[in-house]
Tab-separated table of C-alpha atoms and ligand atoms in Angstrom:
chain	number	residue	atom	x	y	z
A	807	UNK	CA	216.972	10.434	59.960
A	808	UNK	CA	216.639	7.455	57.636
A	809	UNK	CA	212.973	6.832	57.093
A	810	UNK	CA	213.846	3.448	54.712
A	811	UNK	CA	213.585	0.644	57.465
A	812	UNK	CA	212.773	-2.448	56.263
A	813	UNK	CA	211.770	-4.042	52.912
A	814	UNK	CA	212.046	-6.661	50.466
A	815	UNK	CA	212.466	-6.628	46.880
A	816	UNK	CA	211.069	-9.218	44.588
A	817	UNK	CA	213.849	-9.695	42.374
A	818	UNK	CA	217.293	-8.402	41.579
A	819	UNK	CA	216.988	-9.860	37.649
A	820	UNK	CA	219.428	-12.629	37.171
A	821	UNK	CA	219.171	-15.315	39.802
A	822	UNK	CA	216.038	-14.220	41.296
A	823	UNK	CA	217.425	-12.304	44.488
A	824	UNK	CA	215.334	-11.383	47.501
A	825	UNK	CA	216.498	-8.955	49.493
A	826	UNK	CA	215.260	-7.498	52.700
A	827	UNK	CA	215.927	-4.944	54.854
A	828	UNK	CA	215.546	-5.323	58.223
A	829	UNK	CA	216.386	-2.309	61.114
A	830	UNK	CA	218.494	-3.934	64.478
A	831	UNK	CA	218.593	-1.485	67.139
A	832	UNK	CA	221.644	-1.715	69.877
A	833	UNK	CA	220.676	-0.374	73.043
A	834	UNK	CA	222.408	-0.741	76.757
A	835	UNK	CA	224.018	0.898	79.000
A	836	UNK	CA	226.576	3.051	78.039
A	837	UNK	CA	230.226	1.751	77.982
A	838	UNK	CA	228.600	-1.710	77.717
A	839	UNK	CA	230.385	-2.284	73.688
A	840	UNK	CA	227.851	-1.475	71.383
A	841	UNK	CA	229.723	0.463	69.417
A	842	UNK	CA	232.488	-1.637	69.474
A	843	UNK	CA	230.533	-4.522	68.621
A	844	UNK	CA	228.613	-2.742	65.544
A	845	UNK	CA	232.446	-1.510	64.335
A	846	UNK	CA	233.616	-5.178	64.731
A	847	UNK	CA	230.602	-6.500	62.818
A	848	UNK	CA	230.586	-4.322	59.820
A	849	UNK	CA	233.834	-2.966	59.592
A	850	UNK	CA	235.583	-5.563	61.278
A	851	UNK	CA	237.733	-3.807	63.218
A	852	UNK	CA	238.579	-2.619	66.830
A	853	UNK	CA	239.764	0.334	68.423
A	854	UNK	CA	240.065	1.401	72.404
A	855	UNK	CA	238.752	4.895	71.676
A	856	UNK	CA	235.891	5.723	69.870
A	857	UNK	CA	234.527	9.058	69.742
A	858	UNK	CA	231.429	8.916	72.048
A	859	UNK	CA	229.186	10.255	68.787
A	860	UNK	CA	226.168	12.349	69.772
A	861	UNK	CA	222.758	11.160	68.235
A	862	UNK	CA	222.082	8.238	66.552
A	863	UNK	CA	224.637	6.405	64.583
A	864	UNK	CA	223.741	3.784	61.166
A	865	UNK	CA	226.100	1.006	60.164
A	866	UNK	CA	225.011	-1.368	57.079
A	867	UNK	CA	225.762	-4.954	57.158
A	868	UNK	CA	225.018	-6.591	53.779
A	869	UNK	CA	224.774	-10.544	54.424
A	870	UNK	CA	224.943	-13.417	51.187
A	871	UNK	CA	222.566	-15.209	53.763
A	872	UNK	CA	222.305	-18.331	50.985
A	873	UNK	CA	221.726	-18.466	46.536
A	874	UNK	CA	218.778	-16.650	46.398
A	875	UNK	CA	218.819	-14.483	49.589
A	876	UNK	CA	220.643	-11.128	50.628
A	877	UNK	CA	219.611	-9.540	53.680
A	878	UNK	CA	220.611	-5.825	54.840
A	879	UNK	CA	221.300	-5.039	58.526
A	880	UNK	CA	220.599	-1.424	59.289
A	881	UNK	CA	221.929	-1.452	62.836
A	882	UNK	CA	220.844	1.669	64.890
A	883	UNK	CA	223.645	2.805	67.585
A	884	UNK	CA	222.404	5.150	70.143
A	885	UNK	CA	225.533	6.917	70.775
A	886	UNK	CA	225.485	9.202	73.559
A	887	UNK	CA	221.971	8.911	74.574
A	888	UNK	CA	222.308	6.022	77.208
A	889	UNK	CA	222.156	8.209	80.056
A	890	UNK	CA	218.227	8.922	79.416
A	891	UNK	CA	217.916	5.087	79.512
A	892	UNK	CA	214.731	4.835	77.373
A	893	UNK	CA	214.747	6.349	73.698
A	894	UNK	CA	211.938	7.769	71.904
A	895	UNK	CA	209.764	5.987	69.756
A	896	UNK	CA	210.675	7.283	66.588
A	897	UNK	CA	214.153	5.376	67.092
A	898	UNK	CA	212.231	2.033	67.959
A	899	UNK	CA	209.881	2.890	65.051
A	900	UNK	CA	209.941	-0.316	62.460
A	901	UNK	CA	212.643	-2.512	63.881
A	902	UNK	CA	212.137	-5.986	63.476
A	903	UNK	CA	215.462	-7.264	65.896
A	904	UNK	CA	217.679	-5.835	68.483
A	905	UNK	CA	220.363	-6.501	70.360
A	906	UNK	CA	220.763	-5.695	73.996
A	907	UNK	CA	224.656	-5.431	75.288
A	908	UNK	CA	225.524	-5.251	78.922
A	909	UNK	CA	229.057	-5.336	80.274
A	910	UNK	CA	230.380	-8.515	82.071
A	911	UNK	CA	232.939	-6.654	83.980
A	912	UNK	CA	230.355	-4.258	85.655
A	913	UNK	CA	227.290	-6.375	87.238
A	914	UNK	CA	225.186	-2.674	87.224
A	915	UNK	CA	225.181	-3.129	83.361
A	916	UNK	CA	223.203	-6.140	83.433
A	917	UNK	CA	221.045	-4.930	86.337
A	918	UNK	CA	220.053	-2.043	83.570
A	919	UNK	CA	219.070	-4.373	80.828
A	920	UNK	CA	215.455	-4.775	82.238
A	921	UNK	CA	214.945	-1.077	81.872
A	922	UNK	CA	215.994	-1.404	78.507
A	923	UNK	CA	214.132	-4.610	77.420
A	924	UNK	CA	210.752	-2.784	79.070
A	925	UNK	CA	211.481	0.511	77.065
A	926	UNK	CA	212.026	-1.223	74.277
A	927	UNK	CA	208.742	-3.596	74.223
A	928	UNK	CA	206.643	-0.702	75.392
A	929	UNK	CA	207.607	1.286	72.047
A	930	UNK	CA	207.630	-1.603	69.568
A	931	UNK	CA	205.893	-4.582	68.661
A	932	UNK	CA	205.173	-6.657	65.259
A	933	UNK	CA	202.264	-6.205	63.093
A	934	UNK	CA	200.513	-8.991	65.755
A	935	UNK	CA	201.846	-7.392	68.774
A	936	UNK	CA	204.378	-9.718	70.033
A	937	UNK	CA	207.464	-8.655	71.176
A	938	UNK	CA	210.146	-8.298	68.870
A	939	UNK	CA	213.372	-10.557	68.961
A	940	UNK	CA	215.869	-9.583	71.273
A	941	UNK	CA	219.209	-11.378	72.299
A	942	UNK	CA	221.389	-10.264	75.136
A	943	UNK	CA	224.526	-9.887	74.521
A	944	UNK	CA	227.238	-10.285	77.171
A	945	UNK	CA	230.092	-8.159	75.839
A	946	UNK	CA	233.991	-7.905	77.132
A	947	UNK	CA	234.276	-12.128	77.831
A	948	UNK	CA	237.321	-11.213	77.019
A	949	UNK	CA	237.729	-9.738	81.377
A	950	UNK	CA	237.232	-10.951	84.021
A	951	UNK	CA	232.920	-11.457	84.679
A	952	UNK	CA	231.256	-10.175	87.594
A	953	UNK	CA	228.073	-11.595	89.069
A	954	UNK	CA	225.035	-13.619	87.561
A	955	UNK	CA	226.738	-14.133	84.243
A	956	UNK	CA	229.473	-16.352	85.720
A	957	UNK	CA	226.406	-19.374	86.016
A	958	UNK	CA	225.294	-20.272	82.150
A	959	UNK	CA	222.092	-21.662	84.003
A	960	UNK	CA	220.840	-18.778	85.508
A	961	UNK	CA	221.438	-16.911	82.739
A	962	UNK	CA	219.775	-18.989	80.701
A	963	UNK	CA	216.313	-18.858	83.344
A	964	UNK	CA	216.927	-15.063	83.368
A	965	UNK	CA	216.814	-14.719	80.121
A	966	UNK	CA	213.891	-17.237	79.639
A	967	UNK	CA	212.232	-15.135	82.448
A	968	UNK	CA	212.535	-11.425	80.885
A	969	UNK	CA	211.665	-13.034	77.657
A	970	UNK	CA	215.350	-12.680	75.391
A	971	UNK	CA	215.168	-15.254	72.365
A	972	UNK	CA	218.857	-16.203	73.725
A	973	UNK	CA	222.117	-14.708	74.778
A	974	UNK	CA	225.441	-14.869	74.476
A	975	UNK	CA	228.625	-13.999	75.524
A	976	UNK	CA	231.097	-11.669	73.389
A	977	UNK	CA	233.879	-10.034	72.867
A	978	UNK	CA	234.100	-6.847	70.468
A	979	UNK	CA	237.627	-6.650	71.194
A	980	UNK	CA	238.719	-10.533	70.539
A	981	UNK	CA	235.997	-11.320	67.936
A	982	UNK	CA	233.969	-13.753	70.130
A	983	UNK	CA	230.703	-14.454	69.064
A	984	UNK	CA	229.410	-11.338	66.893
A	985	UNK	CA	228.474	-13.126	63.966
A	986	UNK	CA	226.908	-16.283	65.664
A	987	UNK	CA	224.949	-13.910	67.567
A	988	UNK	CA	223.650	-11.917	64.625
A	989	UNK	CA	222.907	-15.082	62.351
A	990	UNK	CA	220.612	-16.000	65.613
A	991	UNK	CA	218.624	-13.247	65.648
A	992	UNK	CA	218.698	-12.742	61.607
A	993	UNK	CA	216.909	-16.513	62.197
A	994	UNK	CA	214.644	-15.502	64.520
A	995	UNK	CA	213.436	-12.350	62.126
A	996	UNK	CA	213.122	-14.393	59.451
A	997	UNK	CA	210.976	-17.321	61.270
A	998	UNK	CA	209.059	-13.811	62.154
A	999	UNK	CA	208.441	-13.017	58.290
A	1000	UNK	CA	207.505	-16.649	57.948
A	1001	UNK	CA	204.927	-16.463	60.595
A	1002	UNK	CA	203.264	-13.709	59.364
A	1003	UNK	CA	203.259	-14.761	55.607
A	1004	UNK	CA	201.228	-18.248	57.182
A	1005	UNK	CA	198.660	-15.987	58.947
A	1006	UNK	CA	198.064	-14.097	55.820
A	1007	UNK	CA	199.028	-10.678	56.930
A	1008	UNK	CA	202.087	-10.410	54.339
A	1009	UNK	CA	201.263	-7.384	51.949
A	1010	UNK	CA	199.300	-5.555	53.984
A	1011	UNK	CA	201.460	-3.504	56.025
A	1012	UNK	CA	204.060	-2.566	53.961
A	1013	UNK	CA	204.083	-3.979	50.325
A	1014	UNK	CA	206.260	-6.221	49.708
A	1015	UNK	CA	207.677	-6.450	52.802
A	1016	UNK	CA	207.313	-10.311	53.656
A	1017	UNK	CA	208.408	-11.712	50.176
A	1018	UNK	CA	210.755	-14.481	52.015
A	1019	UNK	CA	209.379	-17.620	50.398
A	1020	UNK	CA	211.532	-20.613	51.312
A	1021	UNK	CA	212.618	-22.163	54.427
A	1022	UNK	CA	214.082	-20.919	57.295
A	1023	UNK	CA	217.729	-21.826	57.675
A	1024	UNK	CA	218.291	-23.950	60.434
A	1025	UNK	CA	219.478	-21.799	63.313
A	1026	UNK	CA	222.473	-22.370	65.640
A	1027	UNK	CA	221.426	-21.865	68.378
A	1028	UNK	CA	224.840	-21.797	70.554
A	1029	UNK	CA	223.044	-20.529	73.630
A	1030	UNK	CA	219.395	-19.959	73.487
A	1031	UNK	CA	216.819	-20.401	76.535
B	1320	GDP	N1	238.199	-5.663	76.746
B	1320	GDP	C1	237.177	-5.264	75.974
B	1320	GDP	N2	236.881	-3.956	75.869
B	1320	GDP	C2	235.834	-3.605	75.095
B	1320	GDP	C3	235.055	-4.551	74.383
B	1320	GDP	N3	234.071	-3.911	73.727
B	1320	GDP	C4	234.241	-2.601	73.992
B	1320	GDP	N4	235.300	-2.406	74.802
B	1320	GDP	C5	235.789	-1.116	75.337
B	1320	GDP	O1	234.789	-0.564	76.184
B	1320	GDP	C6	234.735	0.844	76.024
B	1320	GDP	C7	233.316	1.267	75.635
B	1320	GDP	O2	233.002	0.755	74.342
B	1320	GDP	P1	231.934	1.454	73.397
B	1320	GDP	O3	231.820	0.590	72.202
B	1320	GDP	O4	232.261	2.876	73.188
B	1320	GDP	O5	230.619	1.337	74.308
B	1320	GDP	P2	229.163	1.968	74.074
B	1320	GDP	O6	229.080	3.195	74.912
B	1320	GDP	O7	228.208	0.915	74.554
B	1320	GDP	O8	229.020	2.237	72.608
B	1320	GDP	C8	235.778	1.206	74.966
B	1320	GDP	O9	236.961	1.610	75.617
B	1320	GDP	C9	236.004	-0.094	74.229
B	1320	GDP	O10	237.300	-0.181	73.699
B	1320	GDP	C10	235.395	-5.941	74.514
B	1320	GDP	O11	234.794	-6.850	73.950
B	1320	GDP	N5	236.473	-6.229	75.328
B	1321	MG	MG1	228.633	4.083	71.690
């Protein structure tokens, strides 16, 4: 198990460099596209048959988010372990974003994502306790959608409701979406590190961790509630 999970470093030398780490976790039900949506991300790329791999799974995502600023996306797959529908704490140990993918083709998917938005806010919270960001993603828009997410506005109040910072819809297999979805919740963390650098709790919890000293970037927010 990796036990690196997120960080900052000062400097790279020339240019003056931040870089932080941050750990995304993937959860849902299982068939629901994470894989396929962590594959399309990083290794841009999509295949109908992935192994279903036992354990958890680590992808890296290295992002030139602007000049000065490179951010690292360790994004945790759960691969295989859906069934249990709740993971141990250890896996939601440290993660600072995550993603929650349900299946627009099978309406049970999406009835599952409270269960997994409750496990995961019962086993991980910021240094001040809040939740941490979470967007729902709607994966397969490529098919044909089956119940709630067919009406925008009710996903939007469900989503305001269980307390997502947004959703969207996507498509691992047509490249809908991924990165507009990830640049959201990237924003979100890093309003997060902001936040906590303002209160004064920067340093404290794990060196150097909140070293982001500039502005947010604004954040497009396609489809937020
Ligand atoms: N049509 C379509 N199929 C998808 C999409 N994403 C994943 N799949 C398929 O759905 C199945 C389950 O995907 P997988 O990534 O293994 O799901 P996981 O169990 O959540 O990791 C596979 O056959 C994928 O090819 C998508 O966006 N559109
Ligand atoms: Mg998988």
């Amino acid at each position: 198990m990796i036990n690196s999970t997120h960080n900052s470093a000062p400097s790279a030398g020339v240019g003056e460099k931040r870089e932080h780490l941050y750990k995304i976790l993937v959860i849902g039900e299982l068939g629901a596209g994470k894989t396929s949506i962590i594959k399309r991300y990083v290794h841009q790329f999509f295949s109908q048959h992935y192994r279903a791999t036992i354990g958890v799974d680590f992808a890296l995502k290295v992002l030139n988010w602007d000049p000065h600023t490179i951010i690292r996306l360790q994004l945790w797959d759960i691969a295989g372990q859906e069934r249990f529908g709740n993971m141990t704490r250890v896996y939601y140990k440290e993660a600072v974003g995550a993603f929650i993918v349900f299946d627009v083709t099978r309406s049970a998917t999406l009835e599952a994502v409270v269960k997994w938005k409750q496990d995961l806010d019962s086993k991980v919270q910021l240094p001040d306790g809040s939740p941490i960001p979470c967007v729902l993603l709607a994966n397969k828009c490529d098919q044909q959608k089956e119940g709630l997410v067919n009406s925008p506005g009710k996903m939007d109040d469900y989503c305001k409701e269980k307390g997502f910072a947004g959703w969207f819809e996507t498509s691992a297999k047509e490249n809908i979406n991924i990165e507009e979805a990830a640049r959201f919740l990237v924003n979100k963390i890093l309003q997060n590190d902001q936040l906590m650098k303002g209160n004064g709790a920067q340093d404290q919890v794990d060196g150097e961790r909140f070293a982001l000293n500039q502005s947010p970037t604004s954040s497009k927010k396609s489809c937020s509630c």
